[in-house]
C-alpha cells in the first residue's frame, strides 16, 4: 500500500515487489546543505508508524550512522517532523538544528508519535500528543521535534533503557535510568507505570515505588488497547504491573489491573 508515499519512491502506486527507497537531495527541506544524500548514507535502523493497520497511513523513518534522521510517508500528525502536515514523497532529512545539533543514536515510534535519543541521553519527540505523550507539559501535537521535559540525564546517570509503546493516544514512554529508577510519560490508565496509580503525566515523572532503585531491565507491551510491563531487579526477581485481565496475564496471580508491581511467580534468575 503506497497511497501516502510510504514506499518513499516519490509515487503512490502500490507495489507487489521490492522497490528501492531513494533520494538524492543535497539540502534539507529548509535549504540547508547536507554533507550526504540519503542514497549516500549508511542506514543502521529503520522503522515505521502505522496509524491504522493496512490503511496506507504509514510514516517511515531511517537512522543514519552519522546520526542523521530521515523520514517519509504519511504526515497527518506531523510525524515527519518538518513543521507541516503534508505527506513526504521521498526521504528527507530532519534538520539537525531541530535536535539542537546533537547526534541522534536511536529512534522509536508508536502509531503516530516519534522519539529520538541523543548521544547525551536527551529525548526529542514529535507528532501526535493528545494524551501528553510527547512530554512537553501540553496535549498539543508537535510538527517538529521538541525536547521532552522532566528528565535530567546527568542527575539520573543517563539512560539504561528507553522504550515507547501504544497506538494514537494510547501511548506511553519510559526511561530506565542508570540508578535503577524508571521515569514515565503518557497514558497510565491500566496502572502501566507501575507507580500505584492510574494517573497520566505530560512530562517525565520518576517512579519511587518499590522495586525502583534496584531495577536492571524493563519491558513494556501493548496489545489491543491493553498495557502492561515488567521490571527485573538485580537478584533476578521479575515484577509485573498493568493489565492482567481475567486470565492472570501478568503471571503474578492477580486479575484486573495491577498498579503496584507484583512478583511474577516461579521466575528466577
Short mmCIF file of C-alpha atoms in Angstrom, two decimals:
data_model
loop_
_atom_site.label_atom_id
_atom_site.label_comp_id
_atom_site.label_asym_id
_atom_site.label_seq_id
_atom_site.Cartn_x
_atom_site.Cartn_y
_atom_site.Cartn_z
CA UNK A 1 0.00 0.00 0.00
CA UNK A 2 1.59 3.25 -1.13
CA UNK A 3 -1.29 5.71 -1.09
CA UNK A 4 0.57 8.20 1.13
CA UNK A 5 4.10 7.66 -0.25
CA UNK A 6 5.04 5.07 2.38
CA UNK A 7 7.41 3.34 -0.06
CA UNK A 8 9.50 6.50 -0.33
CA UNK A 9 9.87 6.28 -4.12
CA UNK A 10 8.08 9.56 -4.98
CA UNK A 11 4.91 7.89 -6.27
CA UNK A 12 1.66 6.48 -4.92
CA UNK A 13 1.47 3.30 -7.00
CA UNK A 14 1.08 0.13 -4.93
CA UNK A 15 3.88 -2.39 -5.47
CA UNK A 16 3.83 -6.16 -5.14
CA UNK A 17 7.61 -6.33 -5.32
CA UNK A 18 10.56 -4.63 -3.66
CA UNK A 19 11.42 -1.09 -4.70
CA UNK A 20 14.37 0.98 -3.58
CA UNK A 21 13.74 3.88 -1.24
CA UNK A 22 15.72 6.66 -2.85
CA UNK A 23 16.53 10.36 -2.52
CA UNK A 24 19.42 12.44 -3.82
CA UNK A 25 18.59 15.84 -2.31
CA UNK A 26 21.68 17.75 -1.17
CA UNK A 27 19.71 20.06 1.12
CA UNK A 28 17.13 19.55 3.84
CA UNK A 29 13.66 20.98 3.32
CA UNK A 30 14.75 24.37 4.70
CA UNK A 31 17.51 24.62 2.11
CA UNK A 32 20.38 23.86 4.49
CA UNK A 33 23.23 21.97 2.84
CA UNK A 34 23.73 18.38 3.98
CA UNK A 35 27.03 16.53 3.63
CA UNK A 36 25.49 13.27 2.36
CA UNK A 37 22.33 12.43 0.47
CA UNK A 38 20.04 9.65 1.66
CA UNK A 39 21.44 7.34 -1.02
CA UNK A 40 24.97 8.01 0.29
CA UNK A 41 24.08 7.42 3.94
CA UNK A 42 24.66 4.11 5.69
CA UNK A 43 21.37 3.27 7.40
CA UNK A 44 21.65 1.50 10.77
CA UNK A 45 17.99 1.35 11.79
CA UNK A 46 14.60 1.69 10.12
CA UNK A 47 11.05 1.71 11.44
CA UNK A 48 7.51 2.78 10.79
CA UNK A 49 4.50 4.40 12.40
CA UNK A 50 1.19 2.94 11.22
CA UNK A 51 -1.84 4.92 12.37
CA UNK A 52 -4.35 2.38 11.06
CA UNK A 53 -3.03 -1.03 10.10
CA UNK A 54 -3.10 -1.70 6.36
CA UNK A 55 -4.70 1.67 5.64
CA UNK A 56 -1.79 3.29 3.83
CA UNK A 57 -1.28 5.87 6.59
CA UNK A 58 2.26 4.80 7.35
CA UNK A 59 5.16 7.13 8.03
CA UNK A 60 8.65 5.71 7.81
CA UNK A 61 11.95 6.69 9.33
CA UNK A 62 15.60 5.73 9.00
CA UNK A 63 18.61 6.48 11.21
CA UNK A 64 21.98 7.04 9.58
CA UNK A 65 25.30 6.01 11.10
CA UNK A 66 26.19 9.71 11.23
CA UNK A 67 23.17 10.47 13.45
CA UNK A 68 21.02 11.78 10.61
CA UNK A 69 17.25 11.20 10.78
CA UNK A 70 15.31 10.62 7.54
CA UNK A 71 11.52 10.44 7.27
CA UNK A 72 8.85 9.99 4.59
CA UNK A 73 5.23 8.99 4.04
CA UNK A 74 2.07 9.96 5.94
CA UNK A 75 2.35 13.20 7.89
CA UNK A 76 -1.16 13.97 9.15
CA UNK A 77 0.02 14.49 12.75
CA UNK A 78 3.43 15.92 11.91
CA UNK A 79 5.09 12.50 12.11
CA UNK A 80 7.67 13.57 9.54
CA UNK A 81 8.91 16.35 11.82
CA UNK A 82 9.19 19.07 9.19
CA UNK A 83 6.83 21.56 10.83
CA UNK A 84 3.99 20.79 8.42
CA UNK A 85 1.38 18.11 7.79
CA UNK A 86 1.86 17.48 4.06
CA UNK A 87 2.88 13.93 3.21
CA UNK A 88 6.51 13.40 2.17
CA UNK A 89 7.03 11.63 -1.16
CA UNK A 90 10.63 10.53 -0.52
CA UNK A 91 13.14 10.55 2.36
CA UNK A 92 14.01 13.95 3.68
CA UNK A 93 16.43 14.76 6.49
CA UNK A 94 15.10 16.44 9.61
CA UNK A 95 17.36 19.48 10.14
CA UNK A 96 19.98 18.87 12.82
CA UNK A 97 19.09 22.15 14.49
CA UNK A 98 15.70 20.67 15.44
CA UNK A 99 17.72 18.39 17.74
CA UNK A 100 19.88 21.29 18.94
CA UNK A 101 22.63 19.88 16.69
CA UNK A 102 23.00 16.80 18.89
CA UNK A 103 23.82 13.43 17.33
CA UNK A 104 20.89 11.01 17.32
CA UNK A 105 21.81 7.46 18.36
CA UNK A 106 18.40 5.78 18.46
CA UNK A 107 14.81 6.29 17.31
CA UNK A 108 11.49 4.71 18.23
CA UNK A 109 7.85 5.34 17.36
CA UNK A 110 4.29 4.44 18.20
CA UNK A 111 1.45 4.71 15.69
CA UNK A 112 1.83 8.46 15.12
CA UNK A 113 4.34 9.76 17.68
CA UNK A 114 8.12 9.56 17.24
CA UNK A 115 11.05 9.73 19.66
CA UNK A 116 14.79 10.25 19.17
CA UNK A 117 17.56 9.71 21.72
CA UNK A 118 20.69 11.85 21.55
CA UNK A 119 24.26 10.93 22.39
CA UNK A 120 23.88 12.95 25.60
CA UNK A 121 20.74 10.95 26.55
CA UNK A 122 18.14 13.62 25.94
CA UNK A 123 14.88 12.56 24.25
CA UNK A 124 13.21 14.56 21.47
CA UNK A 125 9.62 13.85 20.41
CA UNK A 126 7.19 14.91 17.68
CA UNK A 127 3.81 14.02 16.18
CA UNK A 128 0.57 13.20 17.99
CA UNK A 129 0.35 14.48 21.59
CA UNK A 130 -3.31 14.06 22.56
CA UNK A 131 -2.54 12.46 25.95
CA UNK A 132 0.71 14.36 26.58
CA UNK A 133 2.94 11.53 25.35
CA UNK A 134 5.47 13.96 23.86
CA UNK A 135 6.39 15.12 27.34
CA UNK A 136 6.36 18.89 26.96
CA UNK A 137 3.62 19.54 29.53
CA UNK A 138 0.90 20.02 26.89
CA UNK A 139 -1.52 17.92 24.86
CA UNK A 140 -0.87 19.82 21.62
CA UNK A 141 0.50 17.95 18.60
CA UNK A 142 4.05 18.92 17.63
CA UNK A 143 5.01 19.11 13.97
CA UNK A 144 8.74 19.24 14.65
CA UNK A 145 10.93 17.70 17.38
CA UNK A 146 10.82 19.16 20.89
CA UNK A 147 12.91 18.12 23.90
CA UNK A 148 10.93 16.10 26.44
CA UNK A 149 10.87 17.68 29.89
CA UNK A 150 11.12 16.31 33.42
CA UNK A 151 14.21 14.26 32.57
CA UNK A 152 17.81 15.14 33.53
CA UNK A 153 20.33 12.63 32.16
CA UNK A 154 23.21 13.98 34.26
CA UNK A 155 21.35 13.84 37.58
CA UNK A 156 19.98 10.37 36.82
CA UNK A 157 23.17 8.75 35.49
CA UNK A 158 21.95 8.53 31.91
CA UNK A 159 19.66 6.11 30.09
CA UNK A 160 19.96 2.34 30.51
CA UNK A 161 16.77 1.54 28.57
CA UNK A 162 14.32 3.70 26.61
CA UNK A 163 11.01 2.32 25.28
CA UNK A 164 7.80 3.65 23.75
CA UNK A 165 4.58 1.76 23.06
CA UNK A 166 0.97 2.33 22.05
CA UNK A 167 -1.42 3.46 19.36
CA UNK A 168 -2.67 7.02 18.95
CA UNK A 169 -3.32 8.49 22.39
CA UNK A 170 -2.98 5.03 23.96
CA UNK A 171 0.72 5.80 24.16
CA UNK A 172 3.30 5.84 26.94
CA UNK A 173 7.07 6.07 27.18
CA UNK A 174 9.58 5.02 29.81
CA UNK A 175 13.23 5.56 30.68
CA UNK A 176 15.19 3.25 32.97
CA UNK A 177 17.97 5.41 34.33
CA UNK A 178 21.48 4.43 35.39
CA UNK A 179 20.45 4.44 39.05
CA UNK A 180 17.77 1.76 38.67
CA UNK A 181 14.73 4.08 38.65
CA UNK A 182 12.06 4.43 35.96
CA UNK A 183 10.63 7.66 34.55
CA UNK A 184 7.26 7.67 32.77
CA UNK A 185 5.18 9.88 30.50
CA UNK A 186 1.85 9.49 28.67
CA UNK A 187 -1.17 7.30 29.40
CA UNK A 188 -1.39 5.22 32.59
CA UNK A 189 -5.00 4.01 32.51
CA UNK A 190 -4.12 0.39 33.36
CA UNK A 191 -1.57 1.22 36.03
CA UNK A 192 1.06 0.55 33.40
CA UNK A 193 3.55 2.95 35.00
CA UNK A 194 3.76 0.60 37.98
CA UNK A 195 3.64 3.52 40.39
CA UNK A 196 0.47 2.59 42.32
CA UNK A 197 -1.76 4.99 40.36
CA UNK A 198 -3.65 5.32 37.08
CA UNK A 199 -2.73 8.99 36.66
CA UNK A 200 -1.46 10.17 33.28
CA UNK A 201 1.54 12.51 33.05
CA UNK A 202 2.54 15.05 30.39
CA UNK A 203 6.20 15.23 31.46
CA UNK A 204 8.61 12.55 32.61
CA UNK A 205 7.89 11.64 36.24
CA UNK A 206 10.16 9.42 38.34
CA UNK A 207 8.66 6.29 39.87
CA UNK A 208 9.64 5.86 43.52
CA UNK A 209 7.54 2.73 44.07
CA UNK A 210 9.47 -0.44 45.03
CA UNK A 211 11.39 -2.10 43.40
CA UNK A 212 12.53 1.17 41.79
CA UNK A 213 16.14 1.88 42.71
CA UNK A 214 17.02 -1.80 42.14
CA UNK A 215 15.81 -2.32 38.54
CA UNK A 216 18.23 -3.58 35.89
CA UNK A 217 15.86 -4.15 32.97
CA UNK A 218 12.31 -3.34 31.85
CA UNK A 219 9.81 -4.46 29.22
CA UNK A 220 6.55 -2.79 28.27
CA UNK A 221 3.92 -4.20 25.94
CA UNK A 222 0.75 -3.09 24.19
CA UNK A 223 -1.91 -5.36 22.73
CA UNK A 224 -5.40 -4.46 21.54
CA UNK A 225 -5.51 -1.40 23.80
CA UNK A 226 -4.17 -3.17 26.90
CA UNK A 227 -0.94 -2.04 28.55
CA UNK A 228 1.43 -3.84 30.88
CA UNK A 229 5.08 -4.12 31.81
CA UNK A 230 7.77 -5.93 33.76
CA UNK A 231 10.74 -5.00 35.92
CA UNK A 232 13.71 -7.26 36.54
CA UNK A 233 15.86 -6.47 39.60
CA UNK A 234 19.44 -7.30 40.48
CA UNK A 235 18.73 -10.68 42.09
CA UNK A 236 16.72 -11.83 39.06
CA UNK A 237 13.26 -11.36 40.57
CA UNK A 238 10.72 -10.17 38.00
CA UNK A 239 7.76 -7.89 38.77
CA UNK A 240 4.66 -7.38 36.63
CA UNK A 241 2.23 -4.47 36.52
CA UNK A 242 -0.58 -3.09 34.38
CA UNK A 243 -3.35 -5.11 32.76
CA UNK A 244 -3.75 -8.73 33.94
CA UNK A 245 -7.33 -9.21 32.75
CA UNK A 246 -9.40 -12.20 33.78
CA UNK A 247 -6.77 -14.74 32.72
CA UNK A 248 -3.90 -13.75 35.08
CA UNK A 249 -1.93 -12.49 32.09
CA UNK A 250 0.88 -10.94 34.14
CA UNK A 251 1.81 -14.20 35.84
CA UNK A 252 1.59 -12.54 39.25
CA UNK A 253 -1.54 -14.39 40.43
CA UNK A 254 -3.60 -11.21 40.01
CA UNK A 255 -6.54 -10.33 37.78
CA UNK A 256 -7.76 -6.90 36.72
CA UNK A 257 -5.29 -4.02 36.79
CA UNK A 258 -2.13 -4.27 38.89
CA UNK A 259 -0.98 -0.71 39.63
CA UNK A 260 1.73 -1.65 42.15
CA UNK A 261 4.39 -4.07 40.86
CA UNK A 262 3.84 -7.67 41.99
CA UNK A 263 6.28 -10.57 41.84
CA UNK A 264 5.90 -12.86 38.81
CA UNK A 265 5.53 -16.36 40.22
CA UNK A 266 8.06 -19.16 39.60
CA UNK A 267 10.52 -16.95 37.71
CA UNK A 268 14.09 -17.00 39.00
CA UNK A 269 17.42 -15.66 37.76
#
